[in-house]
mmCIF file of C-alpha atoms in Angstrom:
data_model
loop_
_atom_site.group_PDB
_atom_site.id
_atom_site.type_symbol
_atom_site.label_atom_id
_atom_site.label_comp_id
_atom_site.label_asym_id
_atom_site.label_seq_id
_atom_site.Cartn_x
_atom_site.Cartn_y
_atom_site.Cartn_z
ATOM 1 C CA MET A 1 120.889 75.467 115.331
ATOM 2 C CA ARG A 2 122.214 72.113 116.145
ATOM 3 C CA VAL A 3 123.111 71.291 113.005
ATOM 4 C CA SER A 4 123.880 74.894 111.352
ATOM 5 C CA SER A 5 125.863 77.380 113.448
ATOM 6 C CA LEU A 6 126.213 75.169 116.513
ATOM 7 C CA SER A 7 128.333 72.836 114.410
ATOM 8 C CA ASN A 8 130.407 75.600 112.662
ATOM 9 C CA GLU A 9 134.030 75.113 113.754
ATOM 10 C CA ARG A 10 134.620 78.998 114.271
ATOM 11 C CA VAL A 11 131.417 79.280 116.369
ATOM 12 C CA ILE A 12 132.566 76.305 118.638
ATOM 13 C CA ASP A 13 135.892 77.788 118.980
ATOM 14 C CA LEU A 14 134.725 81.167 120.162
ATOM 15 C CA VAL A 15 132.011 79.864 122.209
ATOM 16 C CA SER A 16 134.121 77.541 123.952
ATOM 17 C CA ALA A 17 137.083 79.801 124.349
ATOM 18 C CA TYR A 18 135.651 83.185 125.577
ATOM 19 C CA ILE A 19 132.571 82.502 127.021
ATOM 20 C CA VAL A 20 130.548 80.163 129.362
ATOM 21 C CA PRO A 21 128.476 78.089 127.379
ATOM 22 C CA VAL A 22 124.996 76.738 128.557
ATOM 23 C CA TRP A 23 121.718 75.482 126.724
ATOM 24 C CA VAL A 24 118.361 75.339 128.428
ATOM 25 C CA SER A 25 115.636 73.485 126.999
ATOM 26 C CA ARG A 26 112.387 75.399 127.867
ATOM 27 C CA ASP A 27 110.152 72.260 128.156
ATOM 28 C CA SER A 28 112.618 69.891 129.368
ATOM 29 C CA TYR A 29 111.666 67.320 126.750
ATOM 30 C CA GLN A 30 113.002 63.930 127.833
ATOM 31 C CA LEU A 31 115.226 65.782 130.319
ATOM 32 C CA GLY A 32 113.221 65.556 133.609
ATOM 33 C CA PRO A 33 112.033 68.472 135.590
ATOM 34 C CA ARG A 34 114.338 71.593 136.205
ATOM 35 C CA PRO A 35 115.256 73.007 139.458
ATOM 36 C CA LYS A 36 113.301 76.022 140.780
ATOM 37 C CA GLU A 37 116.245 78.248 140.828
ATOM 38 C CA GLU A 38 116.782 77.292 137.019
ATOM 39 C CA LYS A 39 113.345 78.236 136.355
ATOM 40 C CA ALA A 40 113.427 81.435 138.268
ATOM 41 C CA GLU A 41 116.800 82.576 136.671
ATOM 42 C CA LEU A 42 115.507 81.987 132.916
ATOM 43 C CA SER A 43 111.914 83.703 133.930
ATOM 44 C CA ARG A 44 114.228 87.149 135.036
ATOM 45 C CA VAL A 45 116.090 87.101 131.700
ATOM 46 C CA ASP A 46 112.890 86.529 129.977
ATOM 47 C CA ARG A 47 111.489 89.663 131.640
ATOM 48 C CA GLU A 48 114.527 91.692 131.117
ATOM 49 C CA ARG A 49 114.449 90.825 127.577
ATOM 50 C CA SER A 50 110.793 91.712 127.215
ATOM 51 C CA ALA A 51 110.968 95.122 129.119
ATOM 52 C CA ARG A 52 113.936 96.036 126.858
ATOM 53 C CA HIS A 53 111.941 94.825 123.725
ATOM 54 C CA LEU A 54 114.830 93.020 122.634
ATOM 55 C CA ASP A 55 114.351 90.052 120.175
ATOM 56 C CA GLY A 56 113.420 86.753 121.648
ATOM 57 C CA GLY A 57 111.317 83.740 121.153
ATOM 58 C CA ALA A 58 111.662 80.151 122.520
ATOM 59 C CA VAL A 59 115.141 79.598 120.445
ATOM 60 C CA CYS A 60 117.111 82.173 121.091
ATOM 61 C CA VAL A 61 120.652 83.378 121.970
ATOM 62 C CA TYR A 62 121.129 85.422 125.002
ATOM 63 C CA LEU A 63 124.468 87.089 126.234
ATOM 64 C CA LEU A 64 124.415 87.711 129.926
ATOM 65 C CA ALA A 65 127.140 89.876 131.653
ATOM 66 C CA PRO A 66 129.034 88.458 134.613
ATOM 67 C CA ASP A 67 126.791 90.137 136.867
ATOM 68 C CA GLY A 68 123.682 88.573 135.164
ATOM 69 C CA THR A 69 122.457 91.863 133.289
ATOM 70 C CA LEU A 70 121.315 90.635 129.775
ATOM 71 C CA LYS A 71 123.687 92.374 127.279
ATOM 72 C CA THR A 72 121.815 91.451 123.962
ATOM 73 C CA THR A 73 120.111 88.705 122.263
ATOM 74 C CA LEU A 74 119.990 87.226 118.760
ATOM 75 C CA LYS A 75 116.915 85.277 117.517
ATOM 76 C CA VAL A 76 117.065 82.128 116.041
ATOM 77 C CA GLN A 77 116.668 83.066 112.378
ATOM 78 C CA LYS A 78 119.792 85.014 112.767
ATOM 79 C CA ALA A 79 121.698 82.813 115.161
ATOM 80 C CA SER A 80 121.414 79.768 112.891
ATOM 81 C CA LYS A 81 123.508 81.480 110.362
ATOM 82 C CA PRO A 82 127.264 81.299 111.284
ATOM 83 C CA GLU A 83 127.897 84.548 108.931
ATOM 84 C CA ILE A 84 125.684 86.351 111.424
ATOM 85 C CA LEU A 85 126.692 84.716 114.713
ATOM 86 C CA ILE A 86 130.432 84.644 114.134
ATOM 87 C CA PRO A 87 130.597 88.687 113.881
ATOM 88 C CA PHE A 88 128.209 89.073 116.921
ATOM 89 C CA LEU A 89 130.530 86.806 119.006
ATOM 90 C CA GLU A 90 133.611 88.446 117.755
ATOM 91 C CA LYS A 91 132.298 92.027 118.457
ATOM 92 C CA LEU A 92 131.391 90.716 122.086
ATOM 93 C CA ILE A 93 135.059 89.571 122.441
ATOM 94 C CA GLU A 94 136.505 92.729 121.208
ATOM 95 C CA THR A 95 134.328 95.071 123.082
ATOM 96 C CA ASP A 96 134.790 93.339 126.320
ATOM 97 C CA ARG A 97 138.453 92.517 125.776
ATOM 98 C CA LEU A 98 137.774 88.887 126.627
ATOM 99 C CA PRO A 99 140.972 86.764 127.288
ATOM 100 C CA PRO A 100 140.681 83.112 126.160
ATOM 101 C CA ARG A 101 139.610 81.087 128.977
ATOM 102 C CA GLN A 102 142.063 78.353 130.229
ATOM 103 C CA PRO A 103 141.942 74.908 128.823
ATOM 104 C CA GLU A 104 141.648 73.231 132.214
ATOM 105 C CA ALA A 105 138.861 75.685 133.264
ATOM 106 C CA ARG A 106 136.823 74.850 129.914
ATOM 107 C CA ARG A 107 137.230 70.949 130.612
ATOM 108 C CA ALA A 108 136.648 71.360 134.434
ATOM 109 C CA SER A 109 133.304 73.135 133.982
ATOM 110 C CA ALA A 110 131.867 71.026 131.187
ATOM 111 C CA ALA A 111 128.858 68.982 132.063
ATOM 112 C CA PRO A 112 129.695 65.361 132.442
ATOM 113 C CA LYS A 113 128.322 62.773 129.834
ATOM 114 C CA ARG A 114 124.845 61.435 130.915
ATOM 115 C CA ALA A 115 125.082 58.089 132.385
ATOM 116 C CA PRO A 116 124.168 55.168 129.891
ATOM 117 C CA ARG A 117 120.539 54.071 130.009
ATOM 118 C CA ARG A 118 120.030 50.916 132.008
ATOM 119 C CA SER A 119 116.916 48.822 131.187
ATOM 120 C CA GLU A 120 114.896 46.930 133.846
ATOM 121 C CA LYS A 121 116.036 43.247 134.587
ATOM 122 C CA ASP A 122 116.671 41.489 131.354
ATOM 123 C CA GLY A 123 114.836 44.379 129.310
ATOM 124 C CA LEU A 124 116.667 46.253 126.349
ATOM 125 C CA PHE A 125 116.844 49.408 124.693
ATOM 126 C CA LEU A 126 116.657 49.794 120.951
ATOM 127 C CA HIS A 127 118.243 52.950 119.738
ATOM 128 C CA VAL A 128 116.120 54.619 116.867
ATOM 129 C CA LEU A 129 117.733 56.905 114.377
ATOM 130 C CA THR A 130 115.790 58.929 111.596
ATOM 131 C CA ARG A 131 116.737 61.569 109.069
ATOM 132 C CA PHE A 132 115.465 63.142 105.789
ATOM 133 C CA THR A 133 117.438 62.335 102.753
ATOM 134 C CA GLN A 134 116.540 65.232 100.886
ATOM 135 C CA HIS A 135 114.559 67.701 102.598
ATOM 136 C CA ARG A 136 115.306 71.328 101.831
ATOM 137 C CA THR A 137 116.064 72.127 105.497
ATOM 138 C CA ASN A 138 118.715 69.999 107.244
ATOM 139 C CA TYR A 139 117.166 68.884 110.528
ATOM 140 C CA GLY A 140 119.887 66.427 111.372
ATOM 141 C CA VAL A 141 119.436 63.118 112.901
ATOM 142 C CA SER A 142 116.910 62.396 115.754
ATOM 143 C CA GLN A 143 117.454 59.908 118.410
ATOM 144 C CA ASP A 144 114.955 57.927 120.462
ATOM 145 C CA TRP A 145 115.498 54.876 122.687
ATOM 146 C CA ALA A 146 112.587 52.309 122.923
ATOM 147 C CA GLU A 147 112.683 50.244 126.200
ATOM 148 C CA LEU A 148 111.159 46.548 125.616
ATOM 149 C CA THR A 149 110.776 44.555 128.556
ATOM 150 C CA ALA A 150 111.920 40.729 128.597
ATOM 151 C CA GLU A 151 108.587 39.591 127.796
ATOM 152 C CA GLU A 152 108.263 42.065 124.740
ATOM 153 C CA TRP A 153 111.877 41.511 123.086
ATOM 154 C CA ARG A 154 111.236 37.625 123.473
ATOM 155 C CA SER A 155 108.422 37.846 120.942
ATOM 156 C CA PHE A 156 110.888 38.657 118.375
ATOM 157 C CA VAL A 157 112.567 35.362 119.227
ATOM 158 C CA PRO A 158 111.095 31.699 118.147
ATOM 159 C CA ALA A 159 109.920 29.003 120.509
ATOM 160 C CA ALA A 160 112.805 26.575 121.726
ATOM 161 C CA ASP A 161 111.698 23.887 119.186
ATOM 162 C CA VAL A 162 111.266 26.171 115.953
ATOM 163 C CA ARG A 163 112.719 25.139 112.479
ATOM 164 C CA ALA A 164 114.278 27.298 109.962
ATOM 165 C CA GLY A 165 111.701 28.782 107.719
ATOM 166 C CA ALA A 166 108.841 29.072 110.620
ATOM 167 C CA SER A 167 107.496 32.649 110.696
ATOM 168 C CA TRP A 168 105.376 34.447 113.208
ATOM 169 C CA GLU A 169 103.842 38.085 113.855
ATOM 170 C CA VAL A 170 105.307 40.094 116.336
ATOM 171 C CA PRO A 171 102.382 41.697 118.495
ATOM 172 C CA GLY A 172 101.348 44.862 117.298
ATOM 173 C CA LYS A 173 101.580 46.484 121.016
ATOM 174 C CA VAL A 174 105.307 45.161 120.967
ATOM 175 C CA ALA A 175 105.925 46.712 117.348
ATOM 176 C CA ASP A 176 104.252 49.800 118.147
ATOM 177 C CA LYS A 177 106.649 50.557 121.260
ATOM 178 C CA LEU A 178 109.191 50.708 118.639
ATOM 179 C CA PHE A 179 107.370 52.099 115.519
ATOM 180 C CA ARG A 180 106.227 55.513 117.427
ATOM 181 C CA TYR A 181 109.506 56.599 117.086
ATOM 182 C CA PHE A 182 109.619 56.338 113.418
ATOM 183 C CA TYR A 183 109.096 59.819 112.434
ATOM 184 C CA PRO A 184 111.583 62.280 111.218
ATOM 185 C CA PRO A 185 113.386 65.105 113.077
ATOM 186 C CA GLY A 186 111.293 68.357 112.740
ATOM 187 C CA PRO A 187 109.248 71.124 114.507
ATOM 188 C CA ASN A 188 106.985 68.313 116.259
ATOM 189 C CA TRP A 189 109.287 66.187 118.347
ATOM 190 C CA ARG A 190 106.766 64.651 120.746
ATOM 191 C CA ALA A 191 106.473 60.921 120.359
ATOM 192 C CA ALA A 192 103.244 61.397 122.348
ATOM 193 C CA ASP A 193 101.610 62.799 118.996
ATOM 194 C CA SER A 194 102.506 59.533 117.125
ATOM 195 C CA THR A 195 99.472 57.272 116.118
ATOM 196 C CA VAL A 196 100.072 53.818 114.366
ATOM 197 C CA LEU A 197 97.630 53.720 111.691
ATOM 198 C CA ASN A 198 98.758 50.242 110.132
ATOM 199 C CA ARG A 199 101.479 48.139 110.923
ATOM 200 C CA SER A 200 102.611 44.551 110.305
ATOM 201 C CA LEU A 201 106.063 43.040 111.536
ATOM 202 C CA THR A 202 106.934 39.550 110.511
ATOM 203 C CA ALA A 203 109.761 37.332 111.892
ATOM 204 C CA THR A 204 111.252 34.474 110.311
ATOM 205 C CA ALA A 205 113.572 31.925 111.556
ATOM 206 C CA VAL A 206 116.368 32.007 109.018
ATOM 207 C CA THR A 207 118.977 29.655 110.699
ATOM 208 C CA VAL A 208 118.638 27.648 113.805
ATOM 209 C CA SER A 209 121.221 25.674 115.968
ATOM 210 C CA ASP A 210 121.928 25.077 119.716
ATOM 211 C CA LYS A 211 124.079 28.294 119.817
ATOM 212 C CA LYS A 212 122.671 30.965 117.538
ATOM 213 C CA VAL A 213 119.202 31.506 116.030
ATOM 214 C CA ARG A 214 119.228 34.110 113.217
ATOM 215 C CA VAL A 215 115.844 36.045 112.610
ATOM 216 C CA SER A 216 114.960 38.205 109.745
ATOM 217 C CA LEU A 217 112.177 40.843 110.104
ATOM 218 C CA HIS A 218 109.850 42.265 107.274
ATOM 219 C CA GLY A 219 107.462 44.999 108.124
ATOM 220 C CA THR A 220 105.401 48.054 106.867
ATOM 221 C CA LEU A 221 104.038 51.043 108.885
ATOM 222 C CA GLU A 222 101.727 53.758 108.499
ATOM 223 C CA LEU A 223 102.180 56.285 111.138
ATOM 224 C CA SER A 224 100.579 59.664 111.665
ATOM 225 C CA HIS A 225 102.748 62.498 113.288
ATOM 226 C CA PRO A 226 101.981 66.018 112.882
ATOM 227 C CA PHE A 227 104.860 68.018 111.531
ATOM 228 C CA GLY A 228 104.016 71.171 113.463
ATOM 229 C CA ILE A 229 101.047 72.864 114.606
ATOM 230 C CA GLY A 230 98.015 72.476 112.197
ATOM 231 C CA THR A 231 99.683 70.135 110.079
ATOM 232 C CA GLU A 232 99.326 66.567 109.270
ATOM 233 C CA GLY A 233 102.164 64.399 108.958
ATOM 234 C CA ARG A 234 102.242 60.601 107.751
ATOM 235 C CA VAL A 235 104.981 58.110 107.730
ATOM 236 C CA ARG A 236 104.775 55.261 105.228
ATOM 237 C CA ALA A 237 107.765 52.611 105.530
ATOM 238 C CA LYS A 238 108.902 49.090 104.488
ATOM 239 C CA LEU A 239 111.236 47.845 106.987
ATOM 240 C CA SER A 240 113.716 45.008 107.130
ATOM 241 C CA GLY A 241 115.559 43.720 110.078
ATOM 242 C CA ILE A 242 117.731 40.863 111.242
ATOM 243 C CA LEU A 243 118.547 39.788 114.853
ATOM 244 C CA THR A 244 120.415 37.102 116.282
ATOM 245 C CA TYR A 245 119.759 35.222 119.482
ATOM 246 C CA ASP A 246 121.638 33.184 121.976
ATOM 247 C CA PRO A 247 119.408 30.336 123.054
ATOM 248 C CA GLY A 248 121.759 28.830 125.741
ATOM 249 C CA ARG A 249 122.197 32.274 127.346
ATOM 250 C CA ARG A 250 118.489 33.525 126.339
ATOM 251 C CA VAL A 251 119.862 36.734 125.303
ATOM 252 C CA LEU A 252 119.614 38.816 122.103
ATOM 253 C CA THR A 253 122.979 39.413 120.439
ATOM 254 C CA SER A 254 122.185 41.654 117.987
ATOM 255 C CA PHE A 255 119.120 43.674 116.498
ATOM 256 C CA LEU A 256 119.257 45.735 113.397
ATOM 257 C CA MET A 257 116.503 47.261 111.453
ATOM 258 C CA ALA A 258 116.754 49.661 108.331
ATOM 259 C CA SER A 259 113.795 51.276 106.105
ATOM 260 C CA GLU A 260 113.936 49.910 102.515
ATOM 261 C CA GLU A 261 111.858 52.694 101.680
ATOM 262 C CA ALA A 262 110.333 55.301 103.816
ATOM 263 C CA GLU A 263 108.505 58.661 103.047
ATOM 264 C CA PHE A 264 107.174 61.193 105.239
ATOM 265 C CA VAL A 265 104.335 63.462 103.520
ATOM 266 C CA TRP A 266 103.201 66.798 105.506
ATOM 267 C CA GLN A 267 100.300 68.670 104.703
ATOM 268 C CA GLY A 268 99.440 72.017 105.866
ATOM 269 C CA LYS A 269 96.822 74.151 104.048
ATOM 270 C CA GLY A 270 98.377 73.841 100.703
ATOM 271 C CA PRO A 271 99.503 70.605 98.653
ATOM 272 C CA PRO A 272 101.092 67.647 100.401
ATOM 273 C CA HIS A 273 104.867 67.785 100.538
ATOM 274 C CA PRO A 274 106.364 64.355 100.310
ATOM 275 C CA ASP A 275 109.878 63.740 101.282
ATOM 276 C CA LYS A 276 112.183 60.728 101.588
ATOM 277 C CA MET A 277 113.386 59.556 105.146
ATOM 278 C CA VAL A 278 115.401 57.043 106.586
ATOM 279 C CA ILE A 279 114.675 54.848 109.439
ATOM 280 C CA ALA A 280 117.535 52.810 111.254
ATOM 281 C CA VAL A 281 117.274 50.641 114.692
ATOM 282 C CA GLU A 282 120.208 49.107 116.658
ATOM 283 C CA MET A 283 120.401 47.275 119.972
ATOM 284 C CA GLU A 284 121.821 49.305 122.650
ATOM 285 C CA ARG A 285 124.964 47.393 124.164
ATOM 286 C CA ALA A 286 125.407 46.812 127.674
ATOM 287 C CA PRO A 287 128.166 49.452 128.947
ATOM 288 C CA MET B 1 119.327 7.891 90.194
ATOM 289 C CA ARG B 2 120.384 10.711 88.094
ATOM 290 C CA ARG B 3 117.098 12.802 88.795
ATOM 291 C CA ARG B 4 117.939 12.296 92.515
ATOM 292 C CA ILE B 5 121.278 13.697 92.169
ATOM 293 C CA VAL B 6 119.868 16.739 90.236
ATOM 294 C CA PHE B 7 117.165 17.136 92.587
ATOM 295 C CA LEU B 8 119.766 17.166 95.576
ATOM 296 C CA THR B 9 122.235 19.544 93.832
ATOM 297 C CA ALA B 10 119.351 21.796 92.987
ATOM 298 C CA LEU B 11 118.413 21.736 96.751
ATOM 299 C CA ALA B 12 121.827 22.128 98.105
ATOM 300 C CA CYS B 13 122.073 25.286 95.514
ATOM 301 C CA GLY B 14 119.123 26.824 96.834
ATOM 302 C CA ALA B 15 120.053 26.344 100.359
ATOM 303 C CA ALA B 16 123.311 28.204 99.492
ATOM 304 C CA VAL B 17 121.748 31.120 97.798
ATOM 305 C CA SER B 18 119.460 31.377 100.633
ATOM 306 C CA VAL B 19 122.043 31.527 103.228
ATOM 307 C CA TRP B 20 124.032 33.918 100.745
ATOM 308 C CA ALA B 21 120.883 36.064 100.517
ATOM 309 C CA GLY B 22 120.693 36.164 104.207
ATOM 310 C CA GLU B 23 124.279 37.437 104.766
ATOM 311 C CA ALA B 24 123.753 39.874 102.239
ATOM 312 C CA ASP B 25 120.511 41.297 103.641
ATOM 313 C CA GLU B 26 122.393 41.530 106.815
ATOM 314 C CA ALA B 27 125.253 43.238 105.434
ATOM 315 C CA ARG B 28 122.688 45.856 103.464
ATOM 316 C CA ILE B 29 120.919 46.420 106.721
ATOM 317 C CA ARG B 30 124.115 47.040 108.695
ATOM 318 C CA GLU B 31 125.457 49.307 106.219
ATOM 319 C CA ARG B 32 122.220 51.352 106.174
ATOM 320 C CA VAL B 33 122.171 51.708 109.993
ATOM 321 C CA GLU B 34 125.868 52.863 109.972
ATOM 322 C CA GLN B 35 124.930 55.311 107.119
ATOM 323 C CA VAL B 36 122.676 57.054 109.638
ATOM 324 C CA LYS B 37 124.844 56.831 112.164
ATOM 325 C CA ARG B 38 127.710 58.566 110.600
ATOM 326 C CA SER B 39 125.499 61.357 109.196
ATOM 327 C CA ASN B 40 124.661 62.318 112.794
ATOM 328 C CA SER B 41 126.633 65.563 113.435
ATOM 329 C CA GLU B 42 127.785 65.805 116.823
ATOM 330 C CA ALA B 43 130.252 68.747 116.470
ATOM 331 C CA TRP B 44 128.151 70.921 118.664
ATOM 332 C CA GLN B 45 128.882 68.513 121.374
ATOM 333 C CA LYS B 46 132.638 69.825 121.043
ATOM 334 C CA VAL B 47 131.357 72.889 123.047
ATOM 335 C CA PRO B 48 132.280 72.568 126.761
ATOM 336 C CA TRP B 49 128.495 73.248 127.634
ATOM 337 C CA VAL B 50 127.810 73.555 131.434
ATOM 338 C CA ALA B 51 125.244 71.740 133.131
ATOM 339 C CA SER B 52 122.945 74.276 134.153
ATOM 340 C CA LEU B 53 122.166 78.134 134.088
ATOM 341 C CA THR B 54 122.864 78.450 137.769
ATOM 342 C CA GLU B 55 126.159 76.798 137.429
ATOM 343 C CA ALA B 56 126.739 79.145 134.466
ATOM 344 C CA ARG B 57 126.170 82.154 136.449
ATOM 345 C CA ARG B 58 128.258 81.088 139.233
ATOM 346 C CA LEU B 59 131.193 80.354 136.578
ATOM 347 C CA SER B 60 130.452 83.638 134.761
ATOM 348 C CA GLU B 61 130.695 85.815 138.015
ATOM 349 C CA LYS B 62 133.972 83.963 139.158
ATOM 350 C CA GLU B 63 135.938 83.850 135.887
ATOM 351 C CA ARG B 64 134.343 87.448 134.995
ATOM 352 C CA ILE B 65 133.220 86.502 131.351
ATOM 353 C CA PRO B 66 129.888 86.609 129.886
ATOM 354 C CA ILE B 67 127.450 83.670 129.347
ATOM 355 C CA PHE B 68 126.377 82.369 125.968
ATOM 356 C CA LEU B 69 122.726 81.389 126.867
ATOM 357 C CA PHE B 70 120.977 78.917 124.054
ATOM 358 C CA THR B 71 117.363 78.430 124.670
ATOM 359 C CA HIS B 72 115.157 75.861 122.908
ATOM 360 C CA ASP B 73 112.182 73.521 122.780
ATOM 361 C CA GLY B 74 112.632 69.762 123.030
ATOM 362 C CA ASN B 75 116.055 67.735 123.511
ATOM 363 C CA ILE B 76 119.276 69.166 121.612
ATOM 364 C CA GLU B 77 121.043 66.038 122.832
ATOM 365 C CA THR B 78 118.691 63.920 120.777
ATOM 366 C CA GLY B 79 117.950 66.023 117.941
ATOM 367 C CA ARG B 80 114.315 66.119 119.004
ATOM 368 C CA CYS B 81 114.199 70.026 119.063
#
């Protein structure tokens, strides 16, 4: 729904102007625990839906009246289609004769943006983005942040006396902290389900001076990540990257990596389904 | 002497090509990263989502308007859902 109906301008207008919009992740993945009151309220809504035999499921739209009563629901198979969700919302607005909310009220009630991530002392975050390039379903772009300690990211930079042309291997356990996120968006989003089967990551000092060291990165990866329940998924990728390091200040000044070739093959009970994908990594800038 | 000049010229050309290739690689990698970032639709974030269901209930009651509750698994903010 994120990249289908919830990105539709008409849906955005209706949901923003006439209704109080809220999303709830049932498993709070990457979000931390939810307060007890929130859980209790969602359970109440679920019980009411079940008692009234309305459509439901983990991914679902619910309309609640101002007194909390469940008005109706729309399951994801329908709600993800703007041509169904738009008339569903228009009917509600017309039936309830809802006036548009004041722009100030909308702005004031919107949740604040999350605070930027802060790494431990001298650590850094690498922002990982992936997407399919030609999958029949648009899953959008996934984002993860791999946190490396100072000791870990320093394995990407050369020793002080290095000469241009020297190469070294980035330790597997450091590479794996990044590589475990190199799976496409899809029905299984849990990074904990990733297993690195094979990988290499070679760093080469390209240019070296007192002020700047440029390092190229070349790697390969084979990663197991189930696409959904009862299926196997396999990422095979060739990767290139480039980073710059300031030896005077002992800080990374840039880090970029992208897949040269990447494929995700998922296999259920039938034949394998290969799909091209792309992986991109960028250093998170300090706020 | 002539052989030495040819060798040094070849070496300089090789170094120049190597530097150029490095910059071209960097530009190519940067463009690929930017392409993926640009393809990330964040239109859904234009909706003024409130912070929690309990806050939505409070506002709904106060403004006398319904709630649009979207439930899912995973994290909608990161596309891991």
